[in-house]
Short mmCIF file of C-alpha atoms and ligand atoms in Angstrom, two decimals:
data_model
loop_
_atom_site.label_atom_id
_atom_site.label_comp_id
_atom_site.label_asym_id
_atom_site.label_seq_id
_atom_site.Cartn_x
_atom_site.Cartn_y
_atom_site.Cartn_z
CA MET A 1 -15.37 8.64 -2.72
CA LEU A 2 -12.38 7.96 -0.51
CA SER A 3 -9.86 10.81 -0.36
CA LEU A 4 -6.11 10.31 -0.15
CA GLU A 5 -5.40 13.96 0.65
CA ASN A 6 -5.51 13.77 4.44
CA THR A 7 -1.95 14.62 5.49
CA GLU A 8 -2.63 14.14 9.20
CA ASN A 9 -3.17 10.42 8.49
CA ALA A 10 -0.42 10.33 5.88
CA PHE A 11 2.30 11.54 8.24
CA ALA A 12 0.88 10.30 11.54
CA ASN A 13 3.98 8.19 12.19
CA ARG A 14 6.41 11.07 11.63
CA SER A 15 7.42 13.34 14.48
CA ASP A 16 7.84 17.06 13.77
CA LYS A 17 11.60 16.53 13.50
CA GLU A 18 11.19 13.64 11.07
CA LEU A 19 8.77 15.60 8.95
CA LYS A 20 11.20 18.50 8.70
CA LYS A 21 13.92 16.07 7.69
CA ALA A 22 11.69 14.56 4.97
CA HIS A 23 11.09 18.11 3.73
CA PHE A 24 14.83 18.71 3.53
CA VAL A 25 15.46 15.40 1.68
CA PHE A 26 12.83 16.07 -0.99
CA LYS A 27 13.91 19.69 -1.38
CA VAL A 28 17.43 18.53 -2.19
CA LEU A 29 16.18 15.77 -4.53
CA ALA A 30 13.99 18.24 -6.37
CA VAL A 31 17.00 20.30 -7.48
CA SER A 32 18.14 18.25 -10.46
CA TRP A 33 21.71 19.62 -10.79
CA LEU A 34 22.30 19.18 -7.05
CA ASN A 35 20.88 15.71 -7.29
CA ALA A 36 23.11 14.79 -10.24
CA ILE A 37 26.28 16.20 -8.66
CA GLY A 38 25.33 14.85 -5.25
CA THR A 39 24.95 11.26 -6.41
CA LYS A 40 28.28 11.32 -8.30
CA LEU A 41 30.17 12.92 -5.40
CA THR A 42 28.63 10.50 -2.94
CA MET A 43 29.81 7.47 -4.89
CA ILE A 44 33.30 8.92 -5.22
CA ALA A 45 33.41 9.74 -1.52
CA LEU A 46 32.21 6.27 -0.55
CA ASN A 47 34.80 4.64 -2.79
CA LEU A 48 37.52 6.83 -1.28
CA ARG A 49 36.21 5.86 2.17
CA LEU A 50 35.59 9.49 3.06
CA PRO A 51 33.33 9.88 6.09
CA VAL A 52 30.04 10.52 4.23
CA LYS A 53 28.28 7.36 5.38
CA SER A 54 26.69 8.95 8.44
CA LEU A 55 25.39 11.86 6.39
CA ILE A 56 23.81 9.50 3.83
CA LYS A 57 22.49 7.32 6.59
CA TRP A 58 20.88 10.22 8.36
CA THR A 59 19.26 11.61 5.21
CA VAL A 60 18.30 9.59 2.10
CA PHE A 61 19.09 6.16 3.57
CA ASP A 62 16.98 6.74 6.63
CA HIS A 63 14.17 8.10 4.46
CA PHE A 64 14.05 5.36 1.82
CA CYS A 65 15.52 2.30 3.62
CA GLY A 66 14.63 0.25 6.65
CA GLY A 67 18.15 -0.49 7.90
CA GLU A 68 21.40 -2.21 7.07
CA THR A 69 20.23 -5.66 8.20
CA ILE A 70 16.92 -7.48 8.76
CA ASP A 71 17.25 -6.93 12.52
CA GLY A 72 18.04 -3.28 11.86
CA CYS A 73 14.68 -2.94 10.07
CA ASN A 74 12.77 -4.05 13.13
CA PRO A 75 11.92 -0.58 14.52
CA ARG A 76 10.64 0.44 11.08
CA VAL A 77 8.56 -2.72 10.72
CA LYS A 78 6.99 -2.02 14.11
CA SER A 79 6.39 1.66 13.45
CA LEU A 80 4.67 0.97 10.10
CA TYR A 81 2.51 -1.72 11.64
CA GLN A 82 1.29 0.60 14.38
CA TYR A 83 -0.77 2.00 11.51
CA LYS A 84 -1.48 -1.44 10.03
CA VAL A 85 0.95 -0.87 7.17
CA GLY A 86 2.83 -4.10 6.47
CA THR A 87 6.47 -4.50 5.45
CA ILE A 88 7.85 -6.24 2.38
CA LEU A 89 11.54 -6.69 3.16
CA ASP A 90 13.51 -5.97 0.00
CA TYR A 91 17.18 -6.92 0.08
CA SER A 92 18.37 -4.16 -2.22
CA VAL A 93 21.99 -5.05 -2.80
CA GLU A 94 22.55 -5.03 -6.56
CA GLY A 95 25.41 -5.37 -8.93
CA ASP A 96 27.58 -8.24 -7.77
CA GLN A 97 27.00 -11.13 -10.16
CA ASN A 98 28.75 -14.10 -8.60
CA GLU A 99 27.88 -17.27 -6.72
CA LYS A 100 28.76 -15.73 -3.36
CA ALA A 101 26.38 -12.81 -3.93
CA TYR A 102 23.58 -15.18 -5.06
CA GLU A 103 24.05 -17.38 -2.00
CA ASN A 104 24.02 -14.32 0.23
CA CYS A 105 20.77 -13.17 -1.37
CA LEU A 106 19.29 -16.63 -0.75
CA THR A 107 20.35 -16.49 2.92
CA GLN A 108 18.73 -13.07 3.31
CA LEU A 109 15.47 -14.27 1.79
CA LEU A 110 15.36 -17.38 3.98
CA GLU A 111 16.04 -15.29 7.06
CA GLY A 112 13.31 -12.82 6.06
CA LEU A 113 10.85 -15.68 5.61
CA LYS A 114 11.64 -17.07 9.07
CA LEU A 115 10.77 -13.68 10.49
CA ALA A 116 7.63 -13.40 8.34
CA GLU A 117 6.40 -16.73 9.67
CA LYS A 118 6.02 -15.30 13.17
CA GLU A 119 5.51 -11.64 12.33
CA GLU A 120 2.10 -10.68 10.92
CA ALA A 121 3.54 -7.27 10.02
CA ILE A 122 5.36 -8.96 7.09
CA PRO A 123 2.74 -10.12 4.57
CA PHE A 124 5.04 -10.92 1.59
CA CYS A 125 8.61 -11.55 0.64
CA VAL A 126 10.12 -10.39 -2.65
CA VAL A 127 13.10 -10.99 -4.87
CA LYS A 128 14.59 -10.01 -8.20
CA LEU A 129 15.60 -13.21 -9.98
CA THR A 130 18.83 -11.54 -11.15
CA GLY A 131 19.81 -11.60 -7.48
CA LEU A 132 19.81 -15.41 -7.67
CA ILE A 133 20.55 -16.32 -11.31
CA PRO A 134 23.17 -14.72 -13.61
CA PHE A 135 21.67 -12.04 -15.86
CA ASP A 136 23.61 -13.22 -18.95
CA ILE A 137 22.15 -16.70 -18.61
CA LEU A 138 18.59 -15.37 -18.42
CA GLU A 139 19.35 -13.19 -21.44
CA LYS A 140 20.77 -16.08 -23.43
CA LEU A 141 17.74 -18.24 -22.67
CA ASP A 142 15.39 -15.42 -23.63
CA ALA A 143 17.17 -15.15 -26.96
CA LYS A 144 16.67 -18.93 -27.34
CA LYS A 145 20.42 -19.53 -27.46
CA LYS A 146 21.93 -22.76 -26.21
CA LEU A 147 23.73 -22.62 -22.85
CA THR A 148 27.18 -24.11 -22.41
CA GLU A 149 27.40 -26.99 -19.96
CA LYS A 150 28.85 -24.68 -17.31
CA GLN A 151 26.08 -22.14 -17.84
CA GLN A 152 23.46 -24.87 -17.67
CA GLN A 153 24.85 -25.92 -14.29
CA ALA A 154 24.82 -22.31 -13.06
CA PHE A 155 21.22 -21.99 -14.26
CA GLU A 156 20.21 -25.15 -12.39
CA ARG A 157 21.84 -23.81 -9.21
CA GLY A 158 19.95 -20.54 -9.66
CA LYS A 159 16.62 -22.28 -10.20
CA ASN A 160 17.33 -24.41 -7.17
CA ARG A 161 17.75 -21.26 -5.05
CA VAL A 162 14.44 -19.90 -6.31
CA HIS A 163 12.80 -23.21 -5.50
CA GLN A 164 14.24 -23.19 -1.98
CA ILE A 165 12.72 -19.78 -1.38
CA ALA A 166 9.33 -20.89 -2.73
CA SER A 167 9.38 -23.94 -0.43
CA ALA A 168 10.33 -21.78 2.54
CA ALA A 169 7.52 -19.36 1.60
CA LYS A 170 5.13 -22.28 1.72
CA THR A 171 6.39 -23.33 5.16
CA ALA A 172 6.11 -19.74 6.39
CA ASN A 173 2.71 -19.38 4.70
CA THR A 174 3.97 -16.09 3.27
CA PRO A 175 3.35 -15.21 -0.38
CA PHE A 176 6.48 -14.74 -2.49
CA MET A 177 6.62 -12.04 -5.18
CA ILE A 178 9.08 -11.99 -8.05
CA ASP A 179 9.90 -8.54 -9.43
CA ALA A 180 9.70 -7.80 -13.16
CA GLU A 181 12.92 -6.75 -14.87
CA GLU A 182 14.15 -5.91 -18.40
CA SER A 183 12.00 -7.24 -21.26
CA TRP A 184 14.96 -9.14 -22.73
CA ILE A 185 15.09 -11.49 -19.74
CA GLN A 186 11.42 -11.38 -18.78
CA ASN A 187 10.15 -14.35 -20.86
CA THR A 188 12.55 -16.60 -19.01
CA ILE A 189 11.50 -15.12 -15.66
CA ASP A 190 7.82 -15.62 -16.61
CA ALA A 191 8.48 -19.26 -17.46
CA ILE A 192 10.31 -19.93 -14.18
CA VAL A 193 7.54 -18.25 -12.19
CA PHE A 194 4.81 -20.13 -14.03
CA ASP A 195 6.47 -23.44 -13.14
CA LEU A 196 6.48 -22.36 -9.50
CA MET A 197 2.81 -21.39 -9.73
CA LEU A 198 1.99 -24.86 -11.09
CA GLU A 199 3.69 -26.40 -8.09
CA PHE A 200 2.77 -24.02 -5.27
CA ASN A 201 -0.48 -22.25 -6.24
CA LYS A 202 -2.88 -25.19 -6.22
CA GLU A 203 -4.89 -24.11 -3.18
CA LYS A 204 -4.11 -20.41 -3.07
CA ALA A 205 -1.87 -17.77 -4.57
CA LEU A 206 1.54 -18.22 -2.92
CA ILE A 207 3.74 -17.25 -5.89
CA TYR A 208 3.25 -13.84 -7.53
CA ASN A 209 4.71 -12.71 -10.84
CA THR A 210 4.90 -9.00 -11.78
CA ALA A 211 3.29 -7.40 -14.83
CA GLN A 212 4.68 -4.09 -16.12
CA MET A 213 1.82 -2.31 -17.80
CA TYR A 214 4.12 0.09 -19.69
CA ARG A 215 4.62 -2.88 -22.01
CA HIS A 216 1.94 -3.03 -24.66
CA ASP A 217 1.74 -6.83 -24.53
CA ARG A 218 1.15 -7.27 -20.80
CA LEU A 219 -2.64 -7.04 -20.69
CA GLN A 220 -2.73 -9.96 -23.11
CA TYR A 221 -0.08 -11.72 -20.98
CA ILE A 222 -2.38 -11.44 -17.94
CA LYS A 223 -5.33 -12.80 -19.91
CA ASP A 224 -3.27 -15.70 -21.25
CA LEU A 225 -1.90 -16.44 -17.79
CA PHE A 226 -5.43 -16.54 -16.45
CA ALA A 227 -6.48 -18.95 -19.23
CA HIS A 228 -3.51 -21.22 -18.41
CA SER A 229 -4.35 -21.06 -14.72
CA GLU A 230 -7.91 -22.21 -15.46
CA GLU A 231 -6.63 -25.11 -17.58
CA ASN A 232 -4.24 -26.12 -14.81
CA LYS A 233 -6.63 -25.39 -11.92
CA ILE A 234 -4.25 -23.10 -10.08
CA HIS A 235 -4.49 -19.65 -8.54
CA ILE A 236 -2.35 -16.83 -9.79
CA GLY A 237 -0.66 -14.01 -7.95
CA LEU A 238 0.21 -10.79 -9.76
CA LYS A 239 1.95 -7.64 -8.69
CA ILE A 240 0.78 -4.99 -11.11
CA VAL A 241 3.15 -2.09 -11.75
CA ARG A 242 3.71 0.43 -14.54
CA GLY A 243 7.39 -0.42 -15.00
CA ALA A 244 10.74 1.04 -14.06
CA TYR A 245 13.04 0.69 -17.08
CA MET A 246 11.29 2.75 -19.74
CA GLU A 247 14.23 4.80 -21.03
CA LYS A 248 16.53 1.78 -21.09
CA GLU A 249 13.92 -0.30 -22.95
CA ARG A 250 13.35 2.37 -25.59
CA GLU A 251 17.05 2.98 -26.09
CA ARG A 252 17.89 -0.70 -26.52
CA ALA A 253 15.05 -1.22 -28.99
CA LYS A 254 16.29 1.76 -31.01
CA ASP A 255 19.94 0.64 -30.89
CA LYS A 256 19.16 -2.91 -31.93
CA GLY A 257 16.44 -1.93 -34.38
CA TYR A 258 13.44 -3.84 -33.02
CA PRO A 259 10.00 -2.36 -32.17
CA SER A 260 9.90 -0.88 -28.68
CA PRO A 261 7.99 -3.04 -26.19
CA ILE A 262 6.84 0.16 -24.44
CA GLN A 263 3.41 1.75 -24.91
CA VAL A 264 3.20 4.77 -27.19
CA ASP A 265 2.47 7.17 -24.36
CA LYS A 266 1.67 7.49 -20.66
CA ALA A 267 -2.07 7.47 -21.32
CA ALA A 268 -1.79 4.02 -22.93
CA THR A 269 0.16 2.74 -19.90
CA ASP A 270 -2.47 4.17 -17.54
CA ARG A 271 -5.28 2.66 -19.61
CA ASP A 272 -3.77 -0.83 -19.55
CA TYR A 273 -2.88 -0.53 -15.87
CA ASP A 274 -6.49 0.21 -15.00
CA LEU A 275 -7.82 -2.48 -17.38
CA ALA A 276 -5.52 -4.99 -15.68
CA LEU A 277 -6.95 -4.03 -12.27
CA ALA A 278 -10.49 -4.45 -13.64
CA PHE A 279 -9.68 -7.85 -15.18
CA CYS A 280 -8.15 -9.11 -11.93
CA ALA A 281 -11.04 -7.78 -9.83
CA GLU A 282 -13.43 -9.61 -12.16
CA HIS A 283 -11.60 -12.90 -11.52
CA HIS A 284 -10.89 -12.32 -7.84
CA ASP A 285 -11.70 -15.89 -6.83
CA THR A 286 -8.47 -17.13 -8.35
CA ILE A 287 -6.37 -14.04 -9.06
CA ALA A 288 -4.63 -12.32 -6.17
CA ILE A 289 -3.12 -8.90 -6.77
CA CYS A 290 -0.70 -6.48 -5.26
CA CYS A 291 -1.34 -3.04 -6.76
CA GLY A 292 2.19 -1.57 -6.68
CA THR A 293 1.76 2.07 -7.53
CA HIS A 294 2.11 5.67 -6.40
CA ASN A 295 -0.69 6.68 -8.73
CA GLU A 296 -3.66 8.00 -6.78
CA ALA A 297 -6.24 7.48 -9.55
CA SER A 298 -5.33 3.80 -10.01
CA SER A 299 -5.32 3.20 -6.24
CA LEU A 300 -8.74 4.80 -5.91
CA LEU A 301 -9.99 2.89 -8.93
CA LEU A 302 -9.12 -0.40 -7.26
CA THR A 303 -11.07 0.57 -4.13
CA GLU A 304 -14.08 1.27 -6.38
CA LEU A 305 -13.68 -2.00 -8.28
CA MET A 306 -13.54 -3.88 -4.99
CA LYS A 307 -16.71 -2.17 -3.85
CA GLN A 308 -18.52 -2.94 -7.13
CA ARG A 309 -17.53 -6.62 -6.95
CA GLY A 310 -18.37 -6.97 -3.25
CA ILE A 311 -14.75 -7.72 -2.33
CA SER A 312 -14.11 -7.02 1.34
CA LYS A 313 -11.33 -4.58 2.23
CA GLU A 314 -9.51 -7.20 4.26
CA ASN A 315 -9.60 -9.86 1.52
CA ASN A 316 -5.94 -10.89 1.40
CA TYR A 317 -6.07 -11.36 -2.39
CA PHE A 318 -6.06 -7.54 -2.59
CA TYR A 319 -3.06 -5.53 -1.48
CA PHE A 320 -1.86 -2.01 -2.19
CA ALA A 321 1.89 -1.35 -2.02
CA GLN A 322 4.17 1.66 -2.16
CA LEU A 323 7.89 2.18 -1.64
CA LEU A 324 9.10 3.25 1.80
CA GLY A 325 9.42 7.01 1.97
CA MET A 326 7.11 7.66 -0.96
CA SER A 327 3.39 8.28 -1.29
CA ASP A 328 2.60 7.87 2.40
CA HIS A 329 -0.66 9.70 1.71
CA ILE A 330 -1.79 6.67 -0.34
CA SER A 331 -0.51 4.02 2.08
CA TYR A 332 -1.72 5.52 5.34
CA ASN A 333 -5.09 6.78 4.12
CA LEU A 334 -5.88 3.38 2.57
CA SER A 335 -4.81 1.46 5.66
CA LYS A 336 -6.86 3.77 7.87
CA GLU A 337 -9.87 2.88 5.73
CA GLY A 338 -9.19 -0.81 6.38
CA TYR A 339 -7.50 -1.84 3.11
CA ASN A 340 -4.49 -4.16 3.06
CA VAL A 341 -1.38 -2.03 2.52
CA ALA A 342 2.33 -2.75 2.61
CA LYS A 343 5.53 -0.87 1.95
CA TYR A 344 8.58 -2.18 0.11
CA VAL A 345 11.27 -1.71 2.77
CA PRO A 346 14.70 -1.87 1.11
CA TYR A 347 17.64 -2.79 3.27
CA GLY A 348 21.34 -3.58 3.03
CA PRO A 349 24.73 -1.97 3.83
CA VAL A 350 24.72 1.74 2.94
CA LYS A 351 27.31 1.50 0.17
CA GLU A 352 25.63 -1.47 -1.43
CA VAL A 353 22.15 0.04 -1.53
CA MET A 354 23.48 3.21 -3.19
CA PRO A 355 22.34 2.10 -6.69
CA TYR A 356 18.82 1.77 -5.26
CA LEU A 357 19.05 5.18 -3.62
CA ILE A 358 20.40 6.76 -6.80
CA ARG A 359 17.43 5.33 -8.73
CA ARG A 360 15.06 6.83 -6.15
CA ALA A 361 16.87 10.16 -6.43
CA ASN A 362 16.66 10.11 -10.23
CA GLU A 363 13.04 9.00 -10.18
CA ASN A 364 12.28 11.92 -7.93
CA THR A 365 13.56 14.30 -10.54
CA SER A 366 12.54 12.50 -13.75
CA VAL A 367 9.04 11.23 -12.91
CA ALA A 368 6.86 14.21 -13.60
CA GLY A 369 5.19 15.51 -10.51
CA GLN A 370 6.48 12.90 -8.04
CA THR A 371 8.72 15.18 -5.98
CA GLY A 372 6.43 18.15 -6.38
CA ARG A 373 3.61 16.08 -4.97
CA GLU A 374 5.68 14.75 -2.04
CA LEU A 375 6.88 18.25 -1.22
CA SER A 376 3.47 19.84 -1.38
CA LEU A 377 1.97 17.16 0.87
CA ILE A 378 4.79 17.58 3.40
CA ARG A 379 4.39 21.37 3.29
CA LYS A 380 0.65 21.03 3.81
CA GLU A 381 1.27 18.92 6.91
CA LEU A 382 4.00 21.26 8.22
CA LYS A 383 1.51 24.09 7.90
CA ARG A 384 -1.27 22.10 9.59
CA ARG A 385 1.11 21.47 12.50
CA SER A 386 2.08 25.18 12.45
CA LEU A 387 5.75 24.30 11.97
C1 FAD B 401 5.48 -1.72 -4.44
C2 FAD B 401 6.13 -1.48 -5.78
C3 FAD B 401 6.76 -2.52 -6.44
C4 FAD B 401 7.38 -2.31 -7.68
N1 FAD B 401 7.94 -3.36 -8.33
C5 FAD B 401 8.44 -3.18 -9.59
C6 FAD B 401 8.92 -4.27 -10.38
O1 FAD B 401 8.92 -5.42 -9.93
N2 FAD B 401 9.40 -4.01 -11.62
C7 FAD B 401 9.39 -2.75 -12.17
O2 FAD B 401 9.79 -2.58 -13.33
N3 FAD B 401 8.95 -1.70 -11.44
C8 FAD B 401 8.48 -1.88 -10.18
N4 FAD B 401 8.00 -0.80 -9.47
C9 FAD B 401 8.17 0.59 -10.01
C10 FAD B 401 7.02 0.93 -10.92
O3 FAD B 401 7.09 0.13 -12.08
C11 FAD B 401 6.99 2.40 -11.37
O4 FAD B 401 8.21 2.76 -11.95
C12 FAD B 401 6.71 3.41 -10.31
O5 FAD B 401 5.89 2.90 -9.33
C13 FAD B 401 6.07 4.65 -10.95
O6 FAD B 401 4.79 4.32 -11.50
P1 FAD B 401 3.42 4.64 -10.74
O7 FAD B 401 2.37 3.66 -11.13
O8 FAD B 401 3.70 4.67 -9.30
O9 FAD B 401 3.02 6.11 -11.09
P2 FAD B 401 2.90 7.14 -12.26
O10 FAD B 401 3.71 8.28 -11.79
O11 FAD B 401 1.47 7.35 -12.61
O12 FAD B 401 3.57 6.52 -13.55
C14 FAD B 401 4.89 6.68 -13.91
C15 FAD B 401 5.18 5.49 -14.78
O13 FAD B 401 4.38 5.53 -15.99
C16 FAD B 401 5.10 5.02 -17.09
N5 FAD B 401 5.28 6.07 -18.09
C17 FAD B 401 5.71 7.34 -17.85
N6 FAD B 401 5.79 8.04 -19.01
C18 FAD B 401 5.42 7.19 -20.00
C19 FAD B 401 5.36 7.31 -21.42
N7 FAD B 401 5.67 8.45 -22.04
N8 FAD B 401 4.95 6.23 -22.12
C20 FAD B 401 4.63 5.07 -21.52
N9 FAD B 401 4.67 4.90 -20.17
C21 FAD B 401 5.08 5.93 -19.41
C22 FAD B 401 6.45 4.53 -16.51
O14 FAD B 401 6.30 3.18 -16.17
C23 FAD B 401 6.62 5.39 -15.28
O15 FAD B 401 7.45 4.78 -14.30
C24 FAD B 401 7.37 -1.00 -8.25
C25 FAD B 401 6.74 0.04 -7.58
C26 FAD B 401 6.12 -0.18 -6.37
C27 FAD B 401 5.44 0.97 -5.70
#
């Protein structure tokens, strides 16, 4: 069986200096109190315009982000692709909910797609729909409440932006993935994405939705989506992830007194994740997947499923994806073996991508084992290089 433990492959694109820096970044992130104080102080300092930007840029930003602009990501795109690891440009500016911010997000996506059209190192583009459509409108629709006339107009403008991106993705021949978000807006997202699939996925999977397998209803969702795709003679694209908003989901369900949409435990999430991979591999003629995970067992399972079903490693309906700066041992070892691999490469002005960086910092303390694993792999490689 394929091994993901080879650290020489995993860190081949990092110089000794870069590896030492990665070691420093994860060591700091691993200390939870330092992490908590650090993130708070950083936000305060940035708001007070204290000169902390270069420190952030040199450390966490440089580790987890591609650059401040699409052009700025270019060296990273090239360096990843030297090892056949593709880039999924992820405009990670969050928070601002106004027309100007939505239009800016649209511009970024269209620019990214223009680049993807000529750059084989960029196999997908991605967006969160809340970057294009107001959250409260998605929430209202999910709750089956009637929109005001003004909200309806804002919703139409938002859907129009999404449609523009899908059309540009078609022109660029670059698949377009839509991230999954909170469960209380997800039905509306699913419906918008399904409409796009009906229009754009007739010949192949161009539009991908995302399924969060920490939700106990998502395996059934995938099966139903497949049934609908057969009825409508379309292909489907799916990014399969475990899900990023577990605590928030559980808390809201408790506060509002409805049953939690989240699985009872991690084992149930893992079970459904792997069943989803198996279901998609079984229907690989019309289902394309992007296996978005840092979980070694699930990544290895997909390689086995592909082997069992005679799916070639370079079949572009099968992609593995990790976040930049995390789980390089999975990305680089899989790409060395000839599998299709890509990294989410977040970008945006330092201050504006701070919420993303803070989430990465928190994840690296709260997700059991994640930082420990990164650190031990880096240490193993430092030792191998006698550093
Ligand atoms: C390329 C890529 C794209 C992504 N896109 C999205 C996206 O669109 N939307 C999104 O929400 N997330 C997204 N994520 C994040 C993802 O959902 C996970 O949070 C993250 O990858 C950790 O899960 P894992 O499979 O890598 O690994 P693991 O470390 O094996 O799993 C951790 C995950 O398991 C689940 N879990 C942990 N404890 C429990 C428990 N007690 N009960 C039930 N479940 C539990 C949680 O989802 C947790 O994040 C993406 C991740 C990647 C790599």
